[in-house]
PDB file of C-alpha atoms (C1' of nucleotides) in Angstrom:
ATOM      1  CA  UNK A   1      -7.870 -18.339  -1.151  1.00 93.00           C
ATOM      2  CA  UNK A   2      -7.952 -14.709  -0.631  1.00 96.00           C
ATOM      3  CA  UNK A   3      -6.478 -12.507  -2.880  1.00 97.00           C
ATOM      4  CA  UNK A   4      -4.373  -8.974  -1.987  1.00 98.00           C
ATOM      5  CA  UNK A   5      -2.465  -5.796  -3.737  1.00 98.00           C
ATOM      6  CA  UNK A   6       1.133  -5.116  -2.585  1.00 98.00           C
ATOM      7  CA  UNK A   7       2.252  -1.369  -4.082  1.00 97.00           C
ATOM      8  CA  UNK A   8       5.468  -0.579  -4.179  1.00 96.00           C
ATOM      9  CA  UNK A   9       7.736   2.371  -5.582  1.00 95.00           C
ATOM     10  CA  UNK A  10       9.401   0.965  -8.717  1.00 94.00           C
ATOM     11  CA  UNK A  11      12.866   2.955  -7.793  1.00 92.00           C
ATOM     12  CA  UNK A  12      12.817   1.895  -4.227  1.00 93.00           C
ATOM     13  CA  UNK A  13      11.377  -1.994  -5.128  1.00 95.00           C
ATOM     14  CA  UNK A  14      10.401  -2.853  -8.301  1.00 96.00           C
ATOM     15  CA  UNK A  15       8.942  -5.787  -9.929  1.00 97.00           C
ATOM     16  CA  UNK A  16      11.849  -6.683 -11.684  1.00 97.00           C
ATOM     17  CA  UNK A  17      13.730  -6.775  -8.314  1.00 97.00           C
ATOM     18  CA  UNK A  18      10.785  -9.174  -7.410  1.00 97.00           C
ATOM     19  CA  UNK A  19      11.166 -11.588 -10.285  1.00 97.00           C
ATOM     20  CA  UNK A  20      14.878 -11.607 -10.040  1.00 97.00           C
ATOM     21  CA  UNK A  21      14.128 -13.091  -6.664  1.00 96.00           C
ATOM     22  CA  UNK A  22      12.273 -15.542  -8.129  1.00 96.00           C
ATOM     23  CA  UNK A  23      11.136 -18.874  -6.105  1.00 96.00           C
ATOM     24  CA  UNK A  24      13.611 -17.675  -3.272  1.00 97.00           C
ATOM     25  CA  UNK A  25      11.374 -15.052  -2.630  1.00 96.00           C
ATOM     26  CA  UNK A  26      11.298 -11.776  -0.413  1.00 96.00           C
ATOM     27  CA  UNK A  27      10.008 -10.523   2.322  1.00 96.00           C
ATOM     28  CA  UNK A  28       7.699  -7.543   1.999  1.00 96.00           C
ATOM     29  CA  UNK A  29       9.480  -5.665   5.204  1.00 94.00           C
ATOM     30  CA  UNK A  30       8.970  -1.987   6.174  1.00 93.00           C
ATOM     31  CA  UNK A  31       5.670  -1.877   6.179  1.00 94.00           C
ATOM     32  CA  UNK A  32       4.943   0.764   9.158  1.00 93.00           C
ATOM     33  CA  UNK A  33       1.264   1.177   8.852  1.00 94.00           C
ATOM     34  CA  UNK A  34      -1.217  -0.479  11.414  1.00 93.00           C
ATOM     35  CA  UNK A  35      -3.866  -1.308   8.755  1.00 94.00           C
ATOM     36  CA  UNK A  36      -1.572  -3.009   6.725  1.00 95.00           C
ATOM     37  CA  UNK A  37       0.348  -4.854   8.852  1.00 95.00           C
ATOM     38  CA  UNK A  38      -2.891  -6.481   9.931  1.00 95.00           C
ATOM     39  CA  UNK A  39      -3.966  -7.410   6.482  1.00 96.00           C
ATOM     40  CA  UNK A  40      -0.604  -9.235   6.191  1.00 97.00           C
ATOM     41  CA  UNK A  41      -1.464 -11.350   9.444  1.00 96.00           C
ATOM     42  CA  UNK A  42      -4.409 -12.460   7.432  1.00 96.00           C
ATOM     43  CA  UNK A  43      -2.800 -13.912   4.794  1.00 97.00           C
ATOM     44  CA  UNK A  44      -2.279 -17.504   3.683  1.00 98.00           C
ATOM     45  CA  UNK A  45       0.241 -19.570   2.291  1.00 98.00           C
ATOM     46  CA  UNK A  46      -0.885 -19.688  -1.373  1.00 97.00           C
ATOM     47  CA  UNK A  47      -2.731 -16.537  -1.422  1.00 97.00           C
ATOM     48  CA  UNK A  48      -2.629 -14.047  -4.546  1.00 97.00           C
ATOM     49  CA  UNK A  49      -1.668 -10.987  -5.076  1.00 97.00           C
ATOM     50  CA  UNK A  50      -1.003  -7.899  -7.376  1.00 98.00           C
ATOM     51  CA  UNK A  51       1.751  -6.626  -7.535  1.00 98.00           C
ATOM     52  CA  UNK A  52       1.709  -2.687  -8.420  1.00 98.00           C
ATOM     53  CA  UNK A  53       3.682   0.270  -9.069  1.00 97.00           C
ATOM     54  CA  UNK A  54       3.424   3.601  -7.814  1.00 96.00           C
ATOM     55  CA  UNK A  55       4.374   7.167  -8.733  1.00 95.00           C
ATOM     56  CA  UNK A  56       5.060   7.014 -11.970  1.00 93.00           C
ATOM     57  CA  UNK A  57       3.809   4.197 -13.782  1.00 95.00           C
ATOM     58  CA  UNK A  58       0.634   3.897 -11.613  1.00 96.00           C
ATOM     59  CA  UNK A  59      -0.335   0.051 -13.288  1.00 97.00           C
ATOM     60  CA  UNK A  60      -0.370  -3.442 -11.980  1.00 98.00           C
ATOM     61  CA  UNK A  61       2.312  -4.875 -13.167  1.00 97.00           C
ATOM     62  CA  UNK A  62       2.529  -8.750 -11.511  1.00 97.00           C
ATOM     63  CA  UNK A  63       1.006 -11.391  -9.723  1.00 97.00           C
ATOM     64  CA  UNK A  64       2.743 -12.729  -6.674  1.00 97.00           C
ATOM     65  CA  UNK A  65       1.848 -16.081  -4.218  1.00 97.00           C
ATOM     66  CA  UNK A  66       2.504 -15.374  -0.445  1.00 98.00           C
ATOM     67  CA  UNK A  67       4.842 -18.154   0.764  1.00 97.00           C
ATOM     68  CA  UNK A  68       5.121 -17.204   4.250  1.00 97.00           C
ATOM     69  CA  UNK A  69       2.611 -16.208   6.854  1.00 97.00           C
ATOM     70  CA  UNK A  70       3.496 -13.270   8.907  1.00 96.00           C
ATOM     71  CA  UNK A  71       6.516 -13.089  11.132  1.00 95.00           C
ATOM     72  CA  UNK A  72       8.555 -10.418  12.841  1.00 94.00           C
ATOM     73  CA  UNK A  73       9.821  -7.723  10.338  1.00 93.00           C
ATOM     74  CA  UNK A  74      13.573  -8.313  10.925  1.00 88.00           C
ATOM     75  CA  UNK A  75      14.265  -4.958   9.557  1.00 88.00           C
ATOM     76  CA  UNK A  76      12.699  -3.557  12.969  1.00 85.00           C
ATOM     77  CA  UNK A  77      14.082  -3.286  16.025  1.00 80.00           C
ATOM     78  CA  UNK A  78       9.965  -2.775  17.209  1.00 85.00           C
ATOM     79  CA  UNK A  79       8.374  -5.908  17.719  1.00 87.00           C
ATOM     80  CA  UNK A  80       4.860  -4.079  16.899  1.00 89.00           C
ATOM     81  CA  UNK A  81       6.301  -4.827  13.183  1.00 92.00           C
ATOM     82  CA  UNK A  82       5.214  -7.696  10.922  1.00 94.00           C
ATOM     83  CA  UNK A  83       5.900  -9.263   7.087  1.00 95.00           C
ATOM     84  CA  UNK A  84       5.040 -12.272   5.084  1.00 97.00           C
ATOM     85  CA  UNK A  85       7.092 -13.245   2.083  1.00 97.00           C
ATOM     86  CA  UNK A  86       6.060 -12.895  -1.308  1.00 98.00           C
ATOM     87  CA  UNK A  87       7.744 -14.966  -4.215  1.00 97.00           C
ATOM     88  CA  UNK A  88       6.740 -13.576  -8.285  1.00 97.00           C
ATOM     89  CA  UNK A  89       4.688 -15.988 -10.435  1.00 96.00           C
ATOM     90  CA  UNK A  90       4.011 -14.170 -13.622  1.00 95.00           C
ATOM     91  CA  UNK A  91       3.969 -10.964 -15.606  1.00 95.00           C
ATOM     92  CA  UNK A  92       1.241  -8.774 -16.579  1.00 97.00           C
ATOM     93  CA  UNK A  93       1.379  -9.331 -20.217  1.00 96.00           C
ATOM     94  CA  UNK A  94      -0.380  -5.728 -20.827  1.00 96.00           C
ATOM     95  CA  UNK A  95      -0.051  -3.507 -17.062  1.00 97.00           C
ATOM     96  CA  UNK A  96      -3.370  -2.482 -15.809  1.00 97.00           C
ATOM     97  CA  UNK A  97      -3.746   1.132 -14.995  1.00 97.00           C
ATOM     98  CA  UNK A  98      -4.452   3.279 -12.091  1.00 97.00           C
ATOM     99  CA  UNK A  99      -6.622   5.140 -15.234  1.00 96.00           C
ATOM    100  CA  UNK A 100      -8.269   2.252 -16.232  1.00 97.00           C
ATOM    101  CA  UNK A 101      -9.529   1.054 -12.919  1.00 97.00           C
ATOM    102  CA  UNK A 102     -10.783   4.364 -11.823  1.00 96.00           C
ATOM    103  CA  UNK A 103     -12.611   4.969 -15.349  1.00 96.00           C
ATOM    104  CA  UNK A 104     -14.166   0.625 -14.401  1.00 96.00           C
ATOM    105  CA  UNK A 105     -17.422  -0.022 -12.959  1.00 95.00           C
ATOM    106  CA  UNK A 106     -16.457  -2.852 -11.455  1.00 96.00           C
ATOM    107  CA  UNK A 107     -12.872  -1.508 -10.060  1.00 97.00           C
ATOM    108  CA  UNK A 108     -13.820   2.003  -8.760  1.00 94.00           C
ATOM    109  CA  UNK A 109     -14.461   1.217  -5.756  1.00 94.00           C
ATOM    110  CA  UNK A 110     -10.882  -0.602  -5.024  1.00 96.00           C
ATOM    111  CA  UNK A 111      -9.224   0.379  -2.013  1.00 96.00           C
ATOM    112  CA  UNK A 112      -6.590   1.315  -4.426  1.00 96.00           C
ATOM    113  CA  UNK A 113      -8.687   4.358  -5.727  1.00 96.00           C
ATOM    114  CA  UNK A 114     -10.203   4.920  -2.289  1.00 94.00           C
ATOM    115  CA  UNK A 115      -7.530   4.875  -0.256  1.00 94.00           C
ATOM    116  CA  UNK A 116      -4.077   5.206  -2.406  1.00 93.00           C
ATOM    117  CA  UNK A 117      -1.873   5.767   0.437  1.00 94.00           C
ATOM    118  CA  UNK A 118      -2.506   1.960   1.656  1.00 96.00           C
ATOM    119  CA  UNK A 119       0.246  -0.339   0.689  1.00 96.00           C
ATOM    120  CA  UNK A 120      -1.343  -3.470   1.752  1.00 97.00           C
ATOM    121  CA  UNK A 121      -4.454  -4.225   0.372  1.00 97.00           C
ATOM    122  CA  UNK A 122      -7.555  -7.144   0.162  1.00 97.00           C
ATOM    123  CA  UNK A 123      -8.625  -7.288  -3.033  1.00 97.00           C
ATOM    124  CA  UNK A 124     -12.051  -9.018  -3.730  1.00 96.00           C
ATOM    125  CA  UNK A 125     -12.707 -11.914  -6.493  1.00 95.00           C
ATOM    126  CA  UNK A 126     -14.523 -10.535  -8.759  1.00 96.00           C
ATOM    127  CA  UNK A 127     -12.105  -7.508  -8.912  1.00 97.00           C
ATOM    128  CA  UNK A 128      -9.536  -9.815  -9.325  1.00 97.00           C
ATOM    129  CA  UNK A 129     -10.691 -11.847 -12.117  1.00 96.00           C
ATOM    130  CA  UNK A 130     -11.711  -8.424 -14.000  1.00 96.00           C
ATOM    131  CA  UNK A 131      -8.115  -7.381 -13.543  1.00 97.00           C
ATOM    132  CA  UNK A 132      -6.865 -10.492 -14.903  1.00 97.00           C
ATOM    133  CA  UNK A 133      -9.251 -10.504 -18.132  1.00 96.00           C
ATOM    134  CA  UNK A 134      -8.084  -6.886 -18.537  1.00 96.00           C
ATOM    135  CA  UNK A 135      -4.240  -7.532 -17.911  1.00 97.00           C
ATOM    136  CA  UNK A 136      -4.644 -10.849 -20.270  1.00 95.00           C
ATOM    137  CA  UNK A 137      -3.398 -13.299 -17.667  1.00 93.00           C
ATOM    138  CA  UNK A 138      -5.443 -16.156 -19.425  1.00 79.00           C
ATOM    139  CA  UNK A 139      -3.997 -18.909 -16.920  1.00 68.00           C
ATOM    140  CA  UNK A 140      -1.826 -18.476 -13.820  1.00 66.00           C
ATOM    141  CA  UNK A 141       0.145 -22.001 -14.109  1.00 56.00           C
ATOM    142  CA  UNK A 142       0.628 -23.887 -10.768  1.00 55.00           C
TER     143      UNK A 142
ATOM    144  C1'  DG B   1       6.405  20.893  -7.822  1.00 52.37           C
ATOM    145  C1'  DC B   2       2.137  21.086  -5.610  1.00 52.37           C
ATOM    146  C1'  DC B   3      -1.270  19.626  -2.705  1.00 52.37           C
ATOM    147  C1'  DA B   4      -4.789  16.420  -0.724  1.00 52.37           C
ATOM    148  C1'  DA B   5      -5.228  12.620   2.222  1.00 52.37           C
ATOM    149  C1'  DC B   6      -3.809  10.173   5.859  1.00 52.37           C
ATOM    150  C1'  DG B   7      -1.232   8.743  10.048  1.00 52.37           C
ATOM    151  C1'  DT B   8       1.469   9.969  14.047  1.00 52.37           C
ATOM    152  C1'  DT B   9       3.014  12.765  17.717  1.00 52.37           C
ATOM    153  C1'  DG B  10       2.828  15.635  21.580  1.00 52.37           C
ATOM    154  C1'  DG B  11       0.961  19.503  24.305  1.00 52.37           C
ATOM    155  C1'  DC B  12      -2.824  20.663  26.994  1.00 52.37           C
TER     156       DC B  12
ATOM    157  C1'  DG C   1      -9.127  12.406  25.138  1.00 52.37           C
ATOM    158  C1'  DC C   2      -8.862  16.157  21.963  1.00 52.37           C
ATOM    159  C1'  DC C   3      -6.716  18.519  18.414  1.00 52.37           C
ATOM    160  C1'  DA C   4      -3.038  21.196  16.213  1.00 52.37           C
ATOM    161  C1'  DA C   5       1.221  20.470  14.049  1.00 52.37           C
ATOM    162  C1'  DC C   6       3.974  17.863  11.415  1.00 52.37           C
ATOM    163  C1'  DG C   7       5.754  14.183   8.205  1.00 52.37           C
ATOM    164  C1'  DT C   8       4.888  10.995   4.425  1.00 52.37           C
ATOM    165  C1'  DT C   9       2.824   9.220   0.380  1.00 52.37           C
ATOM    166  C1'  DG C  10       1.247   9.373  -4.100  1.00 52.37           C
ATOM    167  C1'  DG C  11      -1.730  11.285  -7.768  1.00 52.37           C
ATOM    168  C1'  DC C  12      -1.975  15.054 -10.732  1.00 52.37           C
TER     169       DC C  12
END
DNA sequence: GCCAACGTTGGC
DNA sequence: GCCAACGTTGGC
């Protein structure tokens, strides 16, 4: 399993918007960025991924399962365009911040703090279970 | 609100 | 193929 970061702009899509989805899903569309559009045709079904919030509350806020490999992003009429589908499976019980992972030995060197601009991101394992101690996700349930 | 970083576009 | 100009994003 490989495990991602999908950032979003809480007033445009937010993780509540997410979780309202909830196992119906949604599909992460308008991404118009080479780089990330070829992270998403990397992805799995069952893959993991963060799910954080821009601009103002800079924090990882979710954690989200992929549940569809990449397809045409409908919301295109350029075929060049690709999404997967992301469905919510639980909260960050305390958000994870932009400040913390900067001021983290193990989490400075995310793409998130090297390149913030990237909406679609890998994210490696040992980042990811450091996130999750800090956030207090004790147990992601199946 | 400002600006740095990045990506894209188009003229040459 | 280079690079200047421009637009967008997001942190501060």
């Amino acid at each position: 399993m490989q495990y991602w970061l999908f950032k979003s702009e809480p007033n445009t899509w937010s993780w509540a918007d997410q979780v309202a989805k909830g196992e119906a899903g949604e599909e992460w569309d308008g991404v118009r960025n080479y780089q990330a559009r070829n992270f998403m045709r990397q992805m799995n079904i069952g893959d993991r991924g963060f799910f954080y919030h821009s601009l103002k509350e800079k924090s990882i806020v979710g954690i989200v399962e992929v549940m569809a490999t990449s397809h045409p992003d409908i919301s295109s009429d350029d075929p060049r365009w690709d999404c997967v589908d992301i469905k919510a499976l639980c909260n960050v019980p305390r958000p994870v911040t932009l400040q913390e992972i900067k001021a983290h030995p193990t989490l400075n060197n995310m793409m998130l703090v090297r390149n913030a601009r990237l909406s679609v991101q890998p994210v490696t394992s040992d980042e990811w279970t450091t996130i999750c101690q800090l956030g207090n996700i004790s147990k992601i349930s199946d």
